[in-house]
GROMACS .gro file of N, CA and C in nm:
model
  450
    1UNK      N    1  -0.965  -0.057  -1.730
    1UNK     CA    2  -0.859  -0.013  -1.642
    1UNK      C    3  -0.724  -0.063  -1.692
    2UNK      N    4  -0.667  -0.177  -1.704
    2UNK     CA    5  -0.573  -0.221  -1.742
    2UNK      C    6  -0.486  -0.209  -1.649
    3UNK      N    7  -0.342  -0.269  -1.728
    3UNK     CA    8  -0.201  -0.241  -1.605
    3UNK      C    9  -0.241  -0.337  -1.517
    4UNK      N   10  -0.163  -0.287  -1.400
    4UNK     CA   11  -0.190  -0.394  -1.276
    4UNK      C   12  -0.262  -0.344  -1.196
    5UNK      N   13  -0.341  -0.256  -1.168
    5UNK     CA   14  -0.449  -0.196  -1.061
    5UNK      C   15  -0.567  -0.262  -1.066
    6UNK      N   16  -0.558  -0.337  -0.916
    6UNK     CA   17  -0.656  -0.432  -0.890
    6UNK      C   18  -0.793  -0.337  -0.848
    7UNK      N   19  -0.897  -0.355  -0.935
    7UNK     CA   20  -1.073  -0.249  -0.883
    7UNK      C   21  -1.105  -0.354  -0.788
    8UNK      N   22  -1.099  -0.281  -0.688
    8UNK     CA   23  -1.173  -0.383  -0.528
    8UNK      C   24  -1.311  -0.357  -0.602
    9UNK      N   25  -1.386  -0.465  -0.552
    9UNK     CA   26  -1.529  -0.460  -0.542
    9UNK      C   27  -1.624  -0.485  -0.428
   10UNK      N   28  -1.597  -0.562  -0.323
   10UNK     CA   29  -1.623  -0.565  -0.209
   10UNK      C   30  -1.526  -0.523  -0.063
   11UNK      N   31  -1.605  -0.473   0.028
   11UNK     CA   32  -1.540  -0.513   0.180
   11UNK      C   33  -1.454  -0.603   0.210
   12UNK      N   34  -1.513  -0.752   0.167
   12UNK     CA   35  -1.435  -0.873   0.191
   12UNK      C   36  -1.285  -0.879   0.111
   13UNK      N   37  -1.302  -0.837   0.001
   13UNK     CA   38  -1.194  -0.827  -0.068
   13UNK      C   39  -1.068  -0.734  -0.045
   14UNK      N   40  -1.080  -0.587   0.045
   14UNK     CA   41  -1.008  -0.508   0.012
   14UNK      C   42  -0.966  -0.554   0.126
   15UNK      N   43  -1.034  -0.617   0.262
   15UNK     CA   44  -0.987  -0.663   0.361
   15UNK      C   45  -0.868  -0.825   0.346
   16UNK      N   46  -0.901  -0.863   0.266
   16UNK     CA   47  -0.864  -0.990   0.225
   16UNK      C   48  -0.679  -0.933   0.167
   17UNK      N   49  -0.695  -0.860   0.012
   17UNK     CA   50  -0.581  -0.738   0.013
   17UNK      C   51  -0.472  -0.707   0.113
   18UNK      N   52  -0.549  -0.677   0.225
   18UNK     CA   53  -0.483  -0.582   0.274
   18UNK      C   54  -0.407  -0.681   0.436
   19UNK      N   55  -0.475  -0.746   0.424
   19UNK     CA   56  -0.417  -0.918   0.492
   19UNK      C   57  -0.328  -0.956   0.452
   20UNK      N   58  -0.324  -0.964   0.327
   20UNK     CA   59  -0.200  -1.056   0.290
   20UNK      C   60  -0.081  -0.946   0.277
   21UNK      N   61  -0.130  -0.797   0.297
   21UNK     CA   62  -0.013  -0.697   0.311
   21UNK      C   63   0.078  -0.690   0.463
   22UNK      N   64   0.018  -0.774   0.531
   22UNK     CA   65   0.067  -0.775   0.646
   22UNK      C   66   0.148  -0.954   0.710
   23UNK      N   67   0.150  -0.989   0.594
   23UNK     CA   68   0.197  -1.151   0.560
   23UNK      C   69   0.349  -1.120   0.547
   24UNK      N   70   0.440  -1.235   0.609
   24UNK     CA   71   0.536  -1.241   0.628
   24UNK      C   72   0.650  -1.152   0.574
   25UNK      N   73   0.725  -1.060   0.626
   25UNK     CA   74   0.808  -0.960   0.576
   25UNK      C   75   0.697  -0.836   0.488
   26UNK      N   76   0.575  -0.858   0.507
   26UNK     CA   77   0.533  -0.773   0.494
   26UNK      C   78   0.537  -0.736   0.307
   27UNK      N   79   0.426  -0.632   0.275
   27UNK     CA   80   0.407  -0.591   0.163
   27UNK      C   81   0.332  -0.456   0.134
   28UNK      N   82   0.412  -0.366   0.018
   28UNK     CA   83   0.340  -0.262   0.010
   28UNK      C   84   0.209  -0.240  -0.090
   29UNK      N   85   0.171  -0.135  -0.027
   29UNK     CA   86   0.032  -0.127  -0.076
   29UNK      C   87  -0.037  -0.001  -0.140
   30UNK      N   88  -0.087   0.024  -0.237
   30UNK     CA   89  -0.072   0.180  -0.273
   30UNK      C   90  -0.236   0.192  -0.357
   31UNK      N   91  -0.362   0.277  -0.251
   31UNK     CA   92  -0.477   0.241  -0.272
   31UNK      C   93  -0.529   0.379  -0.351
   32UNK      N   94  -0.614   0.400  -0.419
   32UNK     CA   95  -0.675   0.527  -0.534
   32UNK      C   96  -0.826   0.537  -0.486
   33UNK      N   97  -0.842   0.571  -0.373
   33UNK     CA   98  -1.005   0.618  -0.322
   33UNK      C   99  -1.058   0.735  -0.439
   34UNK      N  100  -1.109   0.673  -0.563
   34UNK     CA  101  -1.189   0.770  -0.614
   34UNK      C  102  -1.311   0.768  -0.615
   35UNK      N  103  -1.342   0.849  -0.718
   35UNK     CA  104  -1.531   0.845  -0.731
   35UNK      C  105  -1.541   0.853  -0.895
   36UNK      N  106  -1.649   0.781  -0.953
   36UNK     CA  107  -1.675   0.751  -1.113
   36UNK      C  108  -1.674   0.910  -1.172
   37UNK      N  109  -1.711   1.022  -1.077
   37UNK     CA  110  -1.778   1.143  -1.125
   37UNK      C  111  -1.666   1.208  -1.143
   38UNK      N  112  -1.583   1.239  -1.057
   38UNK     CA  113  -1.429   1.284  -1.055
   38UNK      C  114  -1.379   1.332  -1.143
   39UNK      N  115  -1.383   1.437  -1.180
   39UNK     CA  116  -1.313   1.480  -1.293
   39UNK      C  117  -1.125   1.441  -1.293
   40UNK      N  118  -1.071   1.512  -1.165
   40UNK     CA  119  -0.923   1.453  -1.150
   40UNK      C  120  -0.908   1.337  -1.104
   41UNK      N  121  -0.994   1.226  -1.070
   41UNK     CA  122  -0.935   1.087  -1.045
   41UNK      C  123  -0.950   1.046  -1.185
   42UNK      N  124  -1.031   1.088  -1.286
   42UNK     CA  125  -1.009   0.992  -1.426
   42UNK      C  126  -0.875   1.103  -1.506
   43UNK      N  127  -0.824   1.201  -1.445
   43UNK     CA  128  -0.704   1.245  -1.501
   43UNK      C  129  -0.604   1.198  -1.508
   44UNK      N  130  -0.588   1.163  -1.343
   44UNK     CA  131  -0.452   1.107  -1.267
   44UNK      C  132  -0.468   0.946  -1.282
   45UNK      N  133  -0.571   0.849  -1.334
   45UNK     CA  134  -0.576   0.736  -1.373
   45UNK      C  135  -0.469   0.724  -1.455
   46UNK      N  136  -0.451   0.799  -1.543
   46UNK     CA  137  -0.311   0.673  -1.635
   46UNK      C  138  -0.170   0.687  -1.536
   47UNK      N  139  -0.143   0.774  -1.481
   47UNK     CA  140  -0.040   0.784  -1.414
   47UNK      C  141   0.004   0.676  -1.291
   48UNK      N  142  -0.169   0.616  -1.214
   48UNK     CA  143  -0.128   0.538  -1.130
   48UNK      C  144  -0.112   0.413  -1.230
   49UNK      N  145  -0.212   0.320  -1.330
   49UNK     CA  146  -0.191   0.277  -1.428
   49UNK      C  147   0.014   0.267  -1.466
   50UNK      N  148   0.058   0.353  -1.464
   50UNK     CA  149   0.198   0.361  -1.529
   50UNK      C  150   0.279   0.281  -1.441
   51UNK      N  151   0.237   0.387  -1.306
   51UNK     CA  152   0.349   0.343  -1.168
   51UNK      C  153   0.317   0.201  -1.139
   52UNK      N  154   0.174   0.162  -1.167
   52UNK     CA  155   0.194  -0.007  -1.195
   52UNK      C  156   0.238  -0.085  -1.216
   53UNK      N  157   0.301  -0.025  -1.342
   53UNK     CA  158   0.369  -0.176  -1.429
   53UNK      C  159   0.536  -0.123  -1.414
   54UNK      N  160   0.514   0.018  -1.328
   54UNK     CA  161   0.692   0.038  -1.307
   54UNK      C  162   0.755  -0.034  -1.177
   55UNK      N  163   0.676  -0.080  -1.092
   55UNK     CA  164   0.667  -0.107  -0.944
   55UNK      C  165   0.541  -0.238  -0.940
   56UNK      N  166   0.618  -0.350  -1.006
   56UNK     CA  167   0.542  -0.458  -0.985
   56UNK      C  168   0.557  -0.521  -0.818
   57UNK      N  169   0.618  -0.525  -0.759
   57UNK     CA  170   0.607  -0.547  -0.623
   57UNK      C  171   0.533  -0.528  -0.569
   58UNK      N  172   0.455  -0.373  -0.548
   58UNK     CA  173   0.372  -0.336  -0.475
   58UNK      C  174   0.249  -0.354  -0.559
   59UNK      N  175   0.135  -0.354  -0.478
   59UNK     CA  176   0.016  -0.411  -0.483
   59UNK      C  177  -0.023  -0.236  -0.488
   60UNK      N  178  -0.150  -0.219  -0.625
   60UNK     CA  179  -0.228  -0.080  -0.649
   60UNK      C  180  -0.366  -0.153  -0.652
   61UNK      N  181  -0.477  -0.103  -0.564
   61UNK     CA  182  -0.588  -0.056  -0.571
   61UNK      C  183  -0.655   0.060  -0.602
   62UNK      N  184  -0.777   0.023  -0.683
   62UNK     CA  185  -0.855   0.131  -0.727
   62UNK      C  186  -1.010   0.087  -0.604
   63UNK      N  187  -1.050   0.200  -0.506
   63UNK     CA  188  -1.156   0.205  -0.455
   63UNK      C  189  -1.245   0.305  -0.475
   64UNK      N  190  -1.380   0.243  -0.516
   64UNK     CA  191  -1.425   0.331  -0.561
   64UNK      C  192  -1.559   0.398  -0.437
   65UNK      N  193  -1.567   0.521  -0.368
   65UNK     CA  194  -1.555   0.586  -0.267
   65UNK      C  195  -1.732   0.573  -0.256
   66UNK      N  196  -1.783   0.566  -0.311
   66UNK     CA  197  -1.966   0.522  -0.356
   66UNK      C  198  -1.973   0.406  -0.347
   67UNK      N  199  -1.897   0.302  -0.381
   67UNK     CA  200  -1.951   0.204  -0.402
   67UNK      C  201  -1.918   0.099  -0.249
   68UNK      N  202  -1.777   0.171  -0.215
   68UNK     CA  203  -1.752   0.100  -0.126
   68UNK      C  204  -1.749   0.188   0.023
   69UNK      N  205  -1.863   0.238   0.075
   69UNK     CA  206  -1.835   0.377   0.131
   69UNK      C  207  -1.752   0.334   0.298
   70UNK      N  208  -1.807   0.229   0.352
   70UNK     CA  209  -1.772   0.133   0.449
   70UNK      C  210  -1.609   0.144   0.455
   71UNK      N  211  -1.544   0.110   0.328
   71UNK     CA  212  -1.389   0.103   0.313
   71UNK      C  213  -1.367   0.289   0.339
   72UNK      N  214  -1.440   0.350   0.286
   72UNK     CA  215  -1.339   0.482   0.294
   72UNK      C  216  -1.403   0.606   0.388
   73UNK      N  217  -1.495   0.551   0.436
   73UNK     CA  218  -1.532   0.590   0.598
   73UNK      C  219  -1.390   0.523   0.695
   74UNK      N  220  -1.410   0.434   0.689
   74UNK     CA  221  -1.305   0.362   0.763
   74UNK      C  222  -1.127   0.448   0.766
   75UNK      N  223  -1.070   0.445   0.623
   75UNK     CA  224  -0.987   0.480   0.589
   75UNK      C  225  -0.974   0.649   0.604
   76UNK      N  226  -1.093   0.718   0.669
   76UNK     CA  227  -1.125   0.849   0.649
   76UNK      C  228  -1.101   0.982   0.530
   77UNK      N  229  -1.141   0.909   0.420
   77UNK     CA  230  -1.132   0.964   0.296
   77UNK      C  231  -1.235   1.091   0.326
   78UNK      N  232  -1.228   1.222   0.268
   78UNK     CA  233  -1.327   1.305   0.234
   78UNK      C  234  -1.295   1.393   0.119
   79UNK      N  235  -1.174   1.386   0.064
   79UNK     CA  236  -1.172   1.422  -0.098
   79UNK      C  237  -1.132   1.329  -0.181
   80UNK      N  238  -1.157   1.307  -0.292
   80UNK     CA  239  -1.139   1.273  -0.403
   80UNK      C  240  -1.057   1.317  -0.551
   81UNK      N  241  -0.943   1.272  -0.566
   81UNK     CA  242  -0.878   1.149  -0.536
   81UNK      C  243  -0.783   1.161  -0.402
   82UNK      N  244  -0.752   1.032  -0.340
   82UNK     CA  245  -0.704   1.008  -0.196
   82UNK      C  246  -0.638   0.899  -0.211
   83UNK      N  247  -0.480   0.937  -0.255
   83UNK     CA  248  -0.390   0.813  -0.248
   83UNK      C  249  -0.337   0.767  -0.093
   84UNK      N  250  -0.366   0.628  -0.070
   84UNK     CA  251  -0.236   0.624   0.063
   84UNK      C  252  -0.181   0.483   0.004
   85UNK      N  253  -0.075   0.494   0.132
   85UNK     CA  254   0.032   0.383   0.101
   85UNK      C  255   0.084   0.327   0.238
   86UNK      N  256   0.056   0.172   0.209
   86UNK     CA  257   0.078   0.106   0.345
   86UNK      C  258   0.172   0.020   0.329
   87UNK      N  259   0.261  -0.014   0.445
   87UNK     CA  260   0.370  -0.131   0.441
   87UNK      C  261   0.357  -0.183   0.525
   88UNK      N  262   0.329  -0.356   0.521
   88UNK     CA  263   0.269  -0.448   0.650
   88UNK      C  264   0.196  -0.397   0.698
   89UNK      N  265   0.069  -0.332   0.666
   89UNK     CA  266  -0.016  -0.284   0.696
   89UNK      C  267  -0.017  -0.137   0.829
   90UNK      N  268   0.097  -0.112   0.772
   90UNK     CA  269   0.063   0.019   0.863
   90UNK      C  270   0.101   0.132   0.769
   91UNK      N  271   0.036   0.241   0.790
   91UNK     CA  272   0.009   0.358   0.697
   91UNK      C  273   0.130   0.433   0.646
   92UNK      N  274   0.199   0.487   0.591
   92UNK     CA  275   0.336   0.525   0.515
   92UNK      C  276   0.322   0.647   0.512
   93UNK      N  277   0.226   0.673   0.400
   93UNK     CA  278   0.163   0.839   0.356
   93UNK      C  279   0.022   0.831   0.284
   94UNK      N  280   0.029   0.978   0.298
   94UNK     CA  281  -0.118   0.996   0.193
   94UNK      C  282  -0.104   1.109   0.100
   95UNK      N  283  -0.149   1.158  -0.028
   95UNK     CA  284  -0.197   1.189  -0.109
   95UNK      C  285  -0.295   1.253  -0.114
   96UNK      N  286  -0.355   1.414  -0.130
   96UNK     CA  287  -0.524   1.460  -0.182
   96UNK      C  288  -0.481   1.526  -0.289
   97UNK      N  289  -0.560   1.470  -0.362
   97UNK     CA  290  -0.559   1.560  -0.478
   97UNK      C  291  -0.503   1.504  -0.632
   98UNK      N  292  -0.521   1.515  -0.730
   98UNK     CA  293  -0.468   1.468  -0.836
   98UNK      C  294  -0.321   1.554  -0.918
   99UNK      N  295  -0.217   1.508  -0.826
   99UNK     CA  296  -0.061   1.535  -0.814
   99UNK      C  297   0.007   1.411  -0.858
  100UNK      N  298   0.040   1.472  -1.004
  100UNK     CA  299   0.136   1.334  -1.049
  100UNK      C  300   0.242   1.379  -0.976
  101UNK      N  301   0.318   1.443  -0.955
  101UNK     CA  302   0.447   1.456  -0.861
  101UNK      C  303   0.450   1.387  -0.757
  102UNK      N  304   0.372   1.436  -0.696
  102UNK     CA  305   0.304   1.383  -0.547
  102UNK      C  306   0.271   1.215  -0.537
  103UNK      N  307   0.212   1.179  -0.671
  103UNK     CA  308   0.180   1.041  -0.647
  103UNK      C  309   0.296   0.951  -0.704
  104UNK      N  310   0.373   1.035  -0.761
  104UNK     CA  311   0.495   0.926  -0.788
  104UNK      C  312   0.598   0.946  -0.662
  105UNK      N  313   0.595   1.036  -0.573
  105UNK     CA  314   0.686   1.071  -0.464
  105UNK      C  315   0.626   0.983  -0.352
  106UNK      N  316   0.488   0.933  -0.353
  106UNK     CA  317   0.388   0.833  -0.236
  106UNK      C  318   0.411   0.729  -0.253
  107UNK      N  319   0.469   0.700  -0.426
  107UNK     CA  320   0.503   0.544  -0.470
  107UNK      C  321   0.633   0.509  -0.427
  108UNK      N  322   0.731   0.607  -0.474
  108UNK     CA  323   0.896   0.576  -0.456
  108UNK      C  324   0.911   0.592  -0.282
  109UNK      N  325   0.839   0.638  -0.222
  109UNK     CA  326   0.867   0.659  -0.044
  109UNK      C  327   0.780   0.470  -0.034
  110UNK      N  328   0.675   0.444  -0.022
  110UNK     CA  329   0.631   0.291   0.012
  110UNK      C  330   0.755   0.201  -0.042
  111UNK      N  331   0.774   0.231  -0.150
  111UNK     CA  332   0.876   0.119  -0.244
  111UNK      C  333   1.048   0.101  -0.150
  112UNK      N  334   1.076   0.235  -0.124
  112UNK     CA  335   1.224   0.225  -0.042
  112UNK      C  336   1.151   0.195   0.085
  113UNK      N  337   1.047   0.193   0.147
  113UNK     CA  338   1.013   0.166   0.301
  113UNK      C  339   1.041  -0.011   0.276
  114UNK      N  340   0.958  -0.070   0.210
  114UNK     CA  341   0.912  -0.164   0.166
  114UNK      C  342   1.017  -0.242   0.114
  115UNK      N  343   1.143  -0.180   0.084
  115UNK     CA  344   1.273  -0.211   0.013
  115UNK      C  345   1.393  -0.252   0.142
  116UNK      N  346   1.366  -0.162   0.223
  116UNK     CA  347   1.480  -0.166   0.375
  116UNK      C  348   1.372  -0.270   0.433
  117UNK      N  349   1.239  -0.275   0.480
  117UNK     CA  350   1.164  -0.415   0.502
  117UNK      C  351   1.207  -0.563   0.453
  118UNK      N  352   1.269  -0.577   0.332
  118UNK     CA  353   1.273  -0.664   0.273
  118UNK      C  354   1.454  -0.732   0.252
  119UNK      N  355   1.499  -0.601   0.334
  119UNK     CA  356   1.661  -0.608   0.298
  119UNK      C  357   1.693  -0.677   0.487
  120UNK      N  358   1.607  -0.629   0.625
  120UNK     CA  359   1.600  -0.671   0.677
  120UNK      C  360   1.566  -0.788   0.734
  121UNK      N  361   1.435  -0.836   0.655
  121UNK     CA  362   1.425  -0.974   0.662
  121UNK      C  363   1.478  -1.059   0.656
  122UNK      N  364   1.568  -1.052   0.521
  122UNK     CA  365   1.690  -1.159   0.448
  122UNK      C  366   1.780  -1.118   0.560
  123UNK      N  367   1.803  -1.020   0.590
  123UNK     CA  368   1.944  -1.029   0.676
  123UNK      C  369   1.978  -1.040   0.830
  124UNK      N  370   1.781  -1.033   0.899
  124UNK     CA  371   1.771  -1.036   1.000
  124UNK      C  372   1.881  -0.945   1.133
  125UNK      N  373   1.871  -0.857   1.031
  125UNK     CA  374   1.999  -0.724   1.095
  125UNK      C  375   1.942  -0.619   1.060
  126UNK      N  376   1.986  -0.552   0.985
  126UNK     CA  377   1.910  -0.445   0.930
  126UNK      C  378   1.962  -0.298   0.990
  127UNK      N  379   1.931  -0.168   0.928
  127UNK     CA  380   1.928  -0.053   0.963
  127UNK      C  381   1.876  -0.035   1.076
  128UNK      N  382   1.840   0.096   1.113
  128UNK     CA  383   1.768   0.147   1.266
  128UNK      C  384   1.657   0.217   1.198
  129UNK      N  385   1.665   0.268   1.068
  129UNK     CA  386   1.550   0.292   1.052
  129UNK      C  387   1.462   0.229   0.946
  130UNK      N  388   1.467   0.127   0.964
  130UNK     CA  389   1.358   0.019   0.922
  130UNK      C  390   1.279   0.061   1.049
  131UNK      N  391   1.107   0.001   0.999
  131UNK     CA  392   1.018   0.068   1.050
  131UNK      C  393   0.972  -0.035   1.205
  132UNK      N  394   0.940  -0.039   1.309
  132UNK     CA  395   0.935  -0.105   1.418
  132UNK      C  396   0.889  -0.216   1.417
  133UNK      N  397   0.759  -0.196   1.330
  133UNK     CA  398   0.728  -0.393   1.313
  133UNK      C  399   0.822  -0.440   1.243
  134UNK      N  400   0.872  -0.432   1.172
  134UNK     CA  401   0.943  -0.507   1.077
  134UNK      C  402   1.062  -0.562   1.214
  135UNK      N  403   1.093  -0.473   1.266
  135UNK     CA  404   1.196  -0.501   1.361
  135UNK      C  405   1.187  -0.636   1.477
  136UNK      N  406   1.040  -0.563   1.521
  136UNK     CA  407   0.958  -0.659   1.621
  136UNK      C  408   0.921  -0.832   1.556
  137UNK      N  409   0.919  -0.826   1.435
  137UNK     CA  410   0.895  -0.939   1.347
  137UNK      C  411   1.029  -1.012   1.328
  138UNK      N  412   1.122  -0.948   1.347
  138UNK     CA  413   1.269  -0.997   1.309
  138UNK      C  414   1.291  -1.026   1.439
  139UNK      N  415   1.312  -0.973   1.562
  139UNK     CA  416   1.347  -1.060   1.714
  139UNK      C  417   1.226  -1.159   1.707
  140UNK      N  418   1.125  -1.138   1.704
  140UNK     CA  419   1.025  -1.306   1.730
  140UNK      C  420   1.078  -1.392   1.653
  141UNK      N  421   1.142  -1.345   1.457
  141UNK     CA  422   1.188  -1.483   1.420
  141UNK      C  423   1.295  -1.508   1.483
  142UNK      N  424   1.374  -1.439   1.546
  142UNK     CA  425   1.538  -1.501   1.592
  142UNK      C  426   1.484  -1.585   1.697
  143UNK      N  427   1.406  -1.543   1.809
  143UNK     CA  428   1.392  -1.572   1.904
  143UNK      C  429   1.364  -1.717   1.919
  144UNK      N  430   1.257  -1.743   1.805
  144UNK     CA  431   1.158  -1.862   1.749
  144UNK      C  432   1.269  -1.957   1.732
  145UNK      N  433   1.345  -1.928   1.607
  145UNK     CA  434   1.482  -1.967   1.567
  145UNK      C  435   1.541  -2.040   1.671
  146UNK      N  436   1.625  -1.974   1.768
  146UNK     CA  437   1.671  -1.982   1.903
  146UNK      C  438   1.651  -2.118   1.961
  147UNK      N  439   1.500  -2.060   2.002
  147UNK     CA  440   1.461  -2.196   2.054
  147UNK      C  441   1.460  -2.305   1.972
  148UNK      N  442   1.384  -2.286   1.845
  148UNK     CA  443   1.374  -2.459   1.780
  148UNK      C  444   1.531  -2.510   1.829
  149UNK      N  445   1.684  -2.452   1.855
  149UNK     CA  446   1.776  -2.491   1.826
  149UNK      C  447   1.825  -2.579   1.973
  150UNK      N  448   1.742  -2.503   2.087
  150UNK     CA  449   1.792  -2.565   2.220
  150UNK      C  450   1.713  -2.714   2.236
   0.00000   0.00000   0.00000
């Protein structure tokens, strides 16, 4: 595989992943539900591969849809390939189909979500459309803040 695309291999792991995507100010996440047989998930492989090492910030998984069927029951996958993209763990977009357009347009949309997330944190101000947790996460820290001060 190479690049930076992490191959989940267990449940525990993609859950573990996807935990720490929801860790302080949050983190994006950009997952490749394929299958070994796939003719277009081993097409569109170098492309996610690329957006890897162009977009080191965000975190790429490769799941593989047989092996881990638990993860993409869950995630409600039923074609192959099935990109989505999460920020602090809540869902962004999705992807069917093997669309390099498409999957570089799923990367650059998480990356600016994930970008105004991260511009809000530091500034604890932020736009209006930064996404609601991020918001809700920014009054608990003021709030927190606040108090330590009284």
């Amino acid at each position: 595989m190479g690049g930076r695309v992490i191959a989940v291999t267990t449940p525990d792991e993609f859950e573990r992943i996807m935990a720490e995507g929801k860790s302080f100010g949050g983190k994006a996440v950009v997952i490749d539900f394929f299958a070994e047989w796939c003719g277009p998930c081993k097409v569109i492989a170098p492309v996610l591969e690329e957006l890897s090492e162009q977009h080191p910030s965000i975190t790429f998984l490769k799941v593989d849809v047989d092996k881990l069927q638990t993860v993409a029951r869950s995630h409600g996958i039923s074609a192959m390939p099935t990109f989505q993209s999460f920020f602090n763990g809540a869902k962004v977009d999705e992807l069917k189909g093997a669309d390099p357009r498409g999957l570089r347009a799923l990367v650059t949309k998480v990356h600016e979500v994930s970008s105004k997330g991260d511009e809000a944190g530091r500034a604890l101000g932020g736009d209006s459309d930064v996404p609601t947790d991020v918001i809700s996460m920014r009054e608990r820290m003021a709030a927190a803040a606040e108090a330590r001060l009284r």
